[in-house]
Short mmCIF file of C-alpha atoms in Angstrom, two decimals:
data_model
loop_
_atom_site.label_atom_id
_atom_site.label_comp_id
_atom_site.label_asym_id
_atom_site.label_seq_id
_atom_site.Cartn_x
_atom_site.Cartn_y
_atom_site.Cartn_z
CA MET A 1 9.22 -5.09 -21.02
CA ALA A 2 12.22 -7.97 -22.26
CA ASP A 3 15.70 -8.45 -20.04
CA PRO A 4 17.43 -10.84 -20.07
CA LEU A 5 20.71 -9.59 -18.58
CA VAL A 6 18.47 -8.32 -15.47
CA GLN A 7 20.65 -10.10 -12.58
CA PRO A 8 19.35 -11.64 -9.44
CA GLY A 9 18.30 -9.26 -6.70
CA LYS A 10 19.00 -6.27 -9.13
CA ARG A 11 16.15 -4.49 -8.73
CA LYS A 12 15.38 -1.86 -11.46
CA ARG A 13 13.40 0.87 -12.66
CA GLU A 14 12.80 -1.17 -15.83
CA GLU A 15 10.83 -4.17 -13.88
CA GLU A 16 8.69 -1.82 -12.09
CA SER A 17 7.87 -0.53 -15.58
CA GLU A 18 7.02 -3.74 -16.68
CA SER A 19 4.55 -4.83 -14.03
CA ALA A 20 2.25 -0.81 -14.57
CA GLN A 21 2.20 -1.91 -18.26
CA THR A 22 1.36 -5.89 -18.56
CA PRO A 23 -2.11 -5.70 -19.99
CA GLY A 24 -4.36 -6.68 -17.25
CA PRO A 25 -6.78 -9.11 -17.79
CA LYS A 26 -9.20 -7.14 -19.73
CA GLY A 27 -6.23 -6.44 -21.74
CA ASP A 28 -6.30 -2.03 -20.77
CA LYS A 29 -2.92 -1.16 -19.48
CA ALA A 30 -2.25 0.82 -16.15
CA ALA A 31 -1.87 3.80 -16.27
CA VAL A 32 1.36 5.02 -15.98
CA GLY A 33 1.39 6.68 -12.63
CA ASN A 34 3.87 9.92 -11.16
CA GLY A 35 4.13 8.92 -7.29
CA THR A 36 1.12 9.77 -6.00
CA ALA A 37 0.13 7.38 -2.58
CA SER A 38 -3.46 5.99 -1.85
CA SER A 39 -5.06 3.30 -0.98
CA THR A 40 -6.44 0.04 -2.88
CA SER A 41 -6.29 -3.41 -3.40
CA PHE A 42 -4.33 -5.45 -5.85
CA PRO A 43 -5.30 -5.87 -9.12
CA PHE A 44 -6.32 -9.72 -8.70
CA SER A 45 -8.70 -11.29 -6.19
CA GLY A 46 -7.25 -14.51 -4.46
CA PHE A 47 -3.47 -16.19 -3.91
CA ARG A 48 -2.69 -19.16 -4.08
CA LEU A 49 1.27 -19.90 -3.03
CA GLN A 50 3.11 -22.33 -5.74
CA LYS A 51 6.58 -21.44 -5.30
CA VAL A 52 9.29 -19.11 -3.37
CA LEU A 53 11.87 -18.47 -6.39
CA LYS A 54 13.80 -16.23 -4.43
CA GLU A 55 14.61 -14.31 -1.22
CA SER A 56 17.27 -12.55 0.73
CA SER A 57 17.54 -12.50 4.91
CA ARG A 58 19.56 -9.93 3.78
CA ASP A 59 17.66 -7.46 2.06
CA LYS A 60 14.98 -8.41 4.06
CA ILE A 61 12.99 -9.66 0.41
CA ILE A 62 11.72 -12.31 -0.72
CA PHE A 63 9.53 -13.44 -4.62
CA LEU A 64 6.10 -15.71 -4.49
CA HIS A 65 4.66 -17.46 -7.76
CA GLY A 66 1.15 -17.69 -6.97
CA LYS A 67 -1.94 -18.44 -9.45
CA VAL A 68 -4.46 -16.12 -8.60
CA ASN A 69 -8.74 -15.31 -9.96
CA GLU A 70 -8.63 -19.43 -9.77
CA THR A 71 -12.64 -20.77 -9.10
CA SER A 72 -12.57 -23.89 -8.77
CA GLY A 73 -8.45 -24.15 -6.96
CA ASP A 74 -7.82 -26.41 -10.00
CA GLY A 75 -4.91 -24.08 -11.39
CA ASP A 76 -7.46 -22.48 -13.24
CA GLY A 77 -6.41 -19.08 -12.47
CA ASP A 78 -3.70 -16.48 -13.92
CA ASP A 79 -0.07 -15.97 -12.58
CA ALA A 80 1.63 -13.70 -10.46
CA VAL A 81 4.13 -12.53 -9.28
CA VAL A 82 4.29 -10.32 -5.72
CA ILE A 83 8.04 -9.46 -4.22
CA LEU A 84 7.64 -8.49 -0.68
CA GLU A 85 11.15 -5.81 0.98
CA LYS A 86 10.71 -4.41 4.34
CA THR A 87 11.21 -0.87 4.38
CA PRO A 88 14.03 1.06 5.38
CA PHE A 89 13.75 2.33 8.84
CA GLN A 90 12.88 6.64 9.28
CA VAL A 91 15.58 7.95 11.23
CA ASP A 92 12.20 11.34 12.14
CA GLN A 93 10.44 8.51 12.97
CA VAL A 94 11.52 5.27 14.51
CA ALA A 95 11.36 7.03 17.80
CA GLN A 96 8.27 6.70 17.43
CA LEU A 97 8.88 2.89 17.68
CA LEU A 98 9.13 3.31 21.60
CA LEU A 99 6.97 5.78 22.96
CA GLY A 100 4.42 4.74 25.79
CA SER A 101 3.41 1.09 25.02
CA PRO A 102 4.91 -0.90 22.55
CA GLU A 103 3.38 -4.35 22.13
CA LEU A 104 6.96 -6.57 23.13
CA GLN A 105 7.44 -10.16 23.14
CA LEU A 106 10.45 -11.68 25.10
CA GLN A 107 12.41 -14.26 23.14
CA PHE A 108 15.76 -14.39 25.03
CA SER A 109 17.33 -13.37 28.46
CA ASN A 110 20.92 -12.87 29.76
CA ASP A 111 21.46 -10.22 32.61
CA ILE A 112 22.09 -7.06 30.94
CA TYR A 113 20.90 -8.15 28.04
CA SER A 114 17.73 -9.42 26.56
CA THR A 115 16.01 -9.66 22.85
CA TYR A 116 11.93 -8.85 21.71
CA ASN A 117 10.24 -8.75 19.25
CA LEU A 118 8.41 -5.72 18.65
CA PHE A 119 5.16 -5.19 16.56
CA PRO A 120 5.29 -1.87 15.29
CA PRO A 121 2.58 0.16 14.88
CA ARG A 122 0.96 0.62 11.94
CA PRO A 123 1.98 3.71 10.07
CA LEU A 124 4.90 2.00 10.50
CA SER A 125 4.95 -1.91 9.70
CA ASP A 126 4.92 -1.18 5.85
CA VAL A 127 5.53 -3.25 3.66
CA LYS A 128 6.63 -3.27 -0.17
CA THR A 129 4.93 -4.91 -2.31
CA THR A 130 6.11 -4.88 -6.36
CA VAL A 131 3.36 -6.78 -8.19
CA VAL A 132 4.56 -8.28 -11.65
CA TYR A 133 -0.01 -9.30 -13.44
CA PRO A 134 -0.60 -11.27 -15.16
CA ALA A 135 2.84 -13.16 -14.40
CA THR A 136 4.40 -14.97 -17.59
CA GLU A 137 6.70 -17.74 -18.09
CA LYS A 138 9.73 -15.34 -18.80
CA HIS A 139 9.01 -13.13 -15.65
CA LEU A 140 8.82 -16.53 -13.25
CA GLN A 141 12.31 -17.39 -14.45
CA LYS A 142 13.99 -13.91 -13.96
CA TYR A 143 12.67 -14.31 -11.26
CA LEU A 144 13.80 -17.28 -9.80
CA ARG A 145 16.71 -17.71 -8.46
CA GLN A 146 19.96 -18.58 -10.69
CA ASP A 147 24.07 -19.72 -10.76
CA LEU A 148 25.91 -16.75 -12.05
CA HIS A 149 28.75 -16.83 -14.71
CA LEU A 150 31.23 -14.76 -15.14
CA ILE A 151 32.17 -13.32 -18.83
CA ARG A 152 35.17 -11.70 -19.88
CA GLU A 153 34.18 -9.91 -22.88
CA THR A 154 36.57 -8.21 -25.35
CA GLY A 155 35.92 -5.15 -27.48
CA ASP A 156 35.65 -7.96 -30.48
CA ASP A 157 33.30 -10.42 -28.57
CA TYR A 158 31.54 -7.77 -28.10
CA LYS A 159 31.19 -6.50 -32.90
CA ASN A 160 30.97 -10.18 -32.87
CA ILE A 161 28.44 -11.95 -30.11
CA THR A 162 26.95 -9.12 -27.53
CA LEU A 163 26.35 -6.71 -29.48
CA PRO A 164 24.25 -8.88 -32.62
CA TYR A 165 22.61 -10.54 -29.95
CA LEU A 166 21.07 -6.67 -28.77
CA ASP A 167 19.86 -6.04 -32.28
CA SER A 168 18.01 -9.79 -31.76
CA GLN A 169 16.19 -8.22 -28.98
CA SER A 170 13.30 -6.11 -28.86
CA LEU A 171 14.13 -4.02 -25.61
CA SER A 172 11.68 -1.96 -25.04
CA ILE A 173 12.70 1.40 -23.41
CA GLN A 174 10.04 3.44 -23.75
CA TRP A 175 9.66 3.40 -20.60
CA VAL A 176 12.41 5.49 -20.08
CA TYR A 177 11.66 8.05 -23.26
CA ASN A 178 8.21 9.09 -21.15
CA ILE A 179 10.79 10.37 -18.21
CA LEU A 180 12.57 12.38 -21.05
CA GLU A 181 9.13 13.33 -22.47
CA LYS A 182 7.66 14.56 -19.60
CA LYS A 183 4.86 12.05 -19.91
CA ALA A 184 6.01 10.32 -16.54
CA GLU A 185 7.48 10.98 -14.00
CA ALA A 186 7.43 14.40 -14.31
CA ASP A 187 6.84 15.76 -10.56
CA ARG A 188 9.82 13.35 -9.27
CA ILE A 189 12.79 15.00 -11.73
CA VAL A 190 15.16 16.50 -9.16
CA PHE A 191 17.46 18.76 -12.31
CA GLU A 192 17.10 18.53 -15.55
CA ASN A 193 20.19 20.10 -18.16
CA PRO A 194 18.48 19.93 -21.00
CA ASP A 195 21.04 20.12 -23.62
CA HIS A 196 20.02 17.03 -26.36
CA SER A 197 23.45 16.11 -26.88
CA ASP A 198 25.04 16.83 -23.73
CA GLY A 199 21.87 17.09 -21.40
CA PHE A 200 19.64 13.95 -18.81
CA VAL A 201 17.52 14.48 -16.07
CA LEU A 202 18.96 13.41 -12.36
CA ILE A 203 15.79 11.17 -10.77
CA PRO A 204 15.48 9.08 -7.50
CA ASP A 205 15.58 5.53 -8.23
CA LEU A 206 12.67 3.65 -7.47
CA LYS A 207 14.27 1.86 -4.42
CA TRP A 208 15.18 4.57 -2.82
CA ASN A 209 11.34 5.94 -0.70
CA GLN A 210 13.19 9.30 0.25
CA LYS A 211 12.77 9.11 3.18
CA GLN A 212 16.06 8.67 4.82
CA LEU A 213 19.81 9.48 2.77
CA ASP A 214 21.61 6.07 3.84
CA ASP A 215 20.51 4.40 1.38
CA LEU A 216 20.00 7.44 -0.97
CA TYR A 217 19.66 6.34 -4.76
CA LEU A 218 19.61 8.92 -7.66
CA ILE A 219 19.84 7.97 -11.97
CA ALA A 220 21.01 10.28 -14.40
CA ILE A 221 19.48 9.51 -17.48
CA CYS A 222 20.88 10.61 -21.03
CA HIS A 223 18.84 12.91 -23.12
CA ARG A 224 20.85 11.93 -26.23
CA ARG A 225 19.29 8.60 -27.92
CA GLY A 226 21.48 5.35 -29.41
CA ILE A 227 23.80 4.81 -27.39
CA LYS A 228 23.36 1.82 -25.21
CA SER A 229 25.56 1.54 -22.77
CA LEU A 230 29.57 1.64 -21.32
CA ARG A 231 31.03 -0.13 -24.34
CA GLU A 232 30.33 2.26 -26.77
CA LEU A 233 31.20 5.55 -24.99
CA THR A 234 33.99 7.33 -26.99
CA GLY A 235 36.27 11.11 -26.33
CA GLU A 236 33.29 12.65 -28.13
CA HIS A 237 30.77 11.58 -24.83
CA LEU A 238 33.31 13.10 -22.86
CA PRO A 239 30.81 16.93 -22.55
CA LEU A 240 27.66 14.41 -21.29
CA LEU A 241 29.66 11.95 -18.94
CA ARG A 242 31.41 15.71 -17.35
CA ASN A 243 28.35 17.46 -17.16
CA ILE A 244 26.53 13.81 -15.16
CA LEU A 245 29.40 14.04 -12.94
CA GLN A 246 29.44 17.75 -12.28
CA GLU A 247 25.79 18.92 -12.88
CA GLY A 248 24.20 15.79 -10.72
CA GLN A 249 26.91 15.46 -7.96
CA GLU A 250 25.33 20.27 -7.25
CA ALA A 251 22.09 18.84 -7.74
CA ILE A 252 22.24 16.49 -4.83
CA GLN A 253 24.26 18.67 -2.18
CA GLN A 254 21.85 21.39 -2.83
CA ARG A 255 18.85 19.49 -2.88
CA TYR A 256 20.03 16.51 0.02
CA GLN A 257 23.35 17.99 1.57
CA VAL A 258 25.27 15.07 0.34
CA ARG A 259 28.73 16.86 -0.13
CA GLU A 260 30.44 14.95 -3.48
CA ASP A 261 32.78 12.52 -1.39
CA ARG A 262 29.63 10.69 -0.04
CA LEU A 263 28.53 9.93 -3.45
CA ARG A 264 29.34 6.92 -5.39
CA VAL A 265 28.79 7.86 -9.04
CA TYR A 266 29.07 5.14 -11.34
CA LEU A 267 27.08 2.90 -14.29
CA HIS A 268 26.71 -1.03 -14.92
CA TYR A 269 28.00 -2.98 -17.79
CA GLN A 270 25.91 -5.14 -18.28
CA PRO A 271 23.39 -2.05 -18.02
CA SER A 272 19.80 -3.76 -17.13
CA TYR A 273 18.78 -1.48 -20.54
CA TYR A 274 20.21 0.20 -23.15
CA HIS A 275 20.11 3.41 -22.74
CA LEU A 276 22.82 5.84 -21.40
CA HIS A 277 22.30 6.41 -17.58
CA VAL A 278 24.39 7.12 -14.15
CA HIS A 279 23.78 5.89 -10.67
CA PHE A 280 23.51 8.28 -8.05
CA THR A 281 23.85 6.53 -4.89
CA ALA A 282 25.30 7.17 -1.23
CA LEU A 283 29.12 5.71 0.15
CA GLY A 284 27.73 3.63 2.81
CA PHE A 285 24.90 2.36 0.63
CA GLU A 286 25.61 -1.54 -0.52
CA ALA A 287 23.87 -1.42 -3.49
CA PRO A 288 22.23 -3.65 -5.66
CA GLY A 289 24.76 -4.30 -8.01
CA SER A 290 27.73 -1.75 -6.76
CA GLY A 291 29.65 -4.66 -6.40
CA VAL A 292 33.47 -5.11 -8.92
CA GLU A 293 32.52 -7.11 -10.98
CA ARG A 294 29.50 -4.11 -12.99
CA ALA A 295 29.90 -0.79 -10.97
CA HIS A 296 32.17 1.13 -13.35
CA LEU A 297 32.81 4.72 -11.53
CA LEU A 298 31.71 7.47 -14.14
CA ALA A 299 35.35 9.53 -12.58
CA ASP A 300 37.03 6.39 -13.60
CA VAL A 301 34.90 6.39 -17.69
CA ILE A 302 35.96 9.79 -17.73
CA GLU A 303 39.60 9.81 -16.34
CA ASN A 304 39.50 6.79 -18.88
CA LEU A 305 38.63 8.36 -22.75
CA GLU A 306 41.00 11.27 -21.83
CA TYR A 307 44.04 8.87 -21.93
CA ASP A 308 43.10 7.04 -25.06
CA PRO A 309 38.58 7.80 -27.02
CA GLN A 310 38.08 4.56 -27.67
CA TYR A 311 39.49 3.59 -24.49
CA TYR A 312 35.89 1.09 -24.15
CA GLN A 313 36.06 -0.13 -27.89
CA LYS A 314 38.95 -1.59 -27.14
CA ARG A 315 38.94 -2.67 -23.55
CA THR A 316 38.51 -6.22 -21.92
CA LEU A 317 34.68 -6.68 -19.71
CA THR A 318 34.04 -8.63 -16.79
CA PHE A 319 30.17 -9.18 -15.90
CA ALA A 320 28.13 -11.82 -14.74
CA LEU A 321 24.76 -13.88 -16.68
CA ARG A 322 22.06 -15.89 -15.59
CA ALA A 323 23.35 -19.75 -16.05
CA ASP A 324 19.41 -19.77 -18.47
CA GLU A 325 20.26 -15.89 -20.56
CA PRO A 326 21.32 -16.66 -24.51
CA LEU A 327 24.02 -14.39 -24.01
CA LEU A 328 25.68 -17.06 -21.70
CA LYS A 329 24.96 -20.49 -23.89
CA LEU A 330 26.82 -18.02 -27.38
CA PHE A 331 29.52 -17.49 -25.04
CA GLN A 332 29.75 -20.47 -24.16
CA GLU A 333 29.80 -21.96 -27.99
CA ALA A 334 32.32 -19.00 -29.30
CA LYS A 335 34.52 -21.10 -26.92
CA LYS A 336 33.85 -24.03 -28.01
CA ASN A 337 34.97 -22.98 -31.35
#
């Protein structure tokens, strides 16, 4: 699935869906999964590293480009992207790290302070691994670290630059419809308001492993189709937005015992995919995309639309674009004219 506006480090559900729906070496599509865990193997043989596309020591993640299925080692294989991410500690299991005699390697000692490398047992040492295979040049560019540029988009800019660009792209969101139609991930739905106009489904984001609440992350996806983003919201959508805020908070408190004053509820602009959705994250979690240049609190959005039903058709909105994105070039060209 093409995604020209995804930001570096913003690993979204559509990225995982993209890899799941990419044709395999024989042209077959992988089955749509529902998160069941079992021992398996990579869908390719070998992995010869070509380049580190991007890495973050803070987020404990690295993006690798490699050649796979090579027969002679001369570059005749296929391209693949492998994303390795260290998983968060599980509070209910972390004490096991110090039971018995864990394998330790002393790094530093001074008076009462010492630092070790601790080698955890296998059940506590998993690394989340995302595979994009076969990977195209567009995938390689998508995961490559890029400089960012801040854009100030007026209402007229959206109508004259952004919207025509979006309409010219083939942005598949079939994976969203699969969720709404219960064709995929139906067993992961936490809550649903089935109303076709003002209802939504609430589902855990794929970045959250649901084993601890510190990085709680859920997504509300509205049933109504045709609302691309925050920019298209009007006073007509207030019942939908109020339902998402109130019912989403209530569902999370009932399921996870996390109160509304411990949740950050917001929309992205620009979004990573163009079907209206709302993010619910733990307030103490620095989720990707929660910065001021992209996140808009849902409560504020509702209040703005109550004040002016056309607020987001007129307001100037700020967002960041990667240096290689065609939309950035369109904005830069527009400023020259």
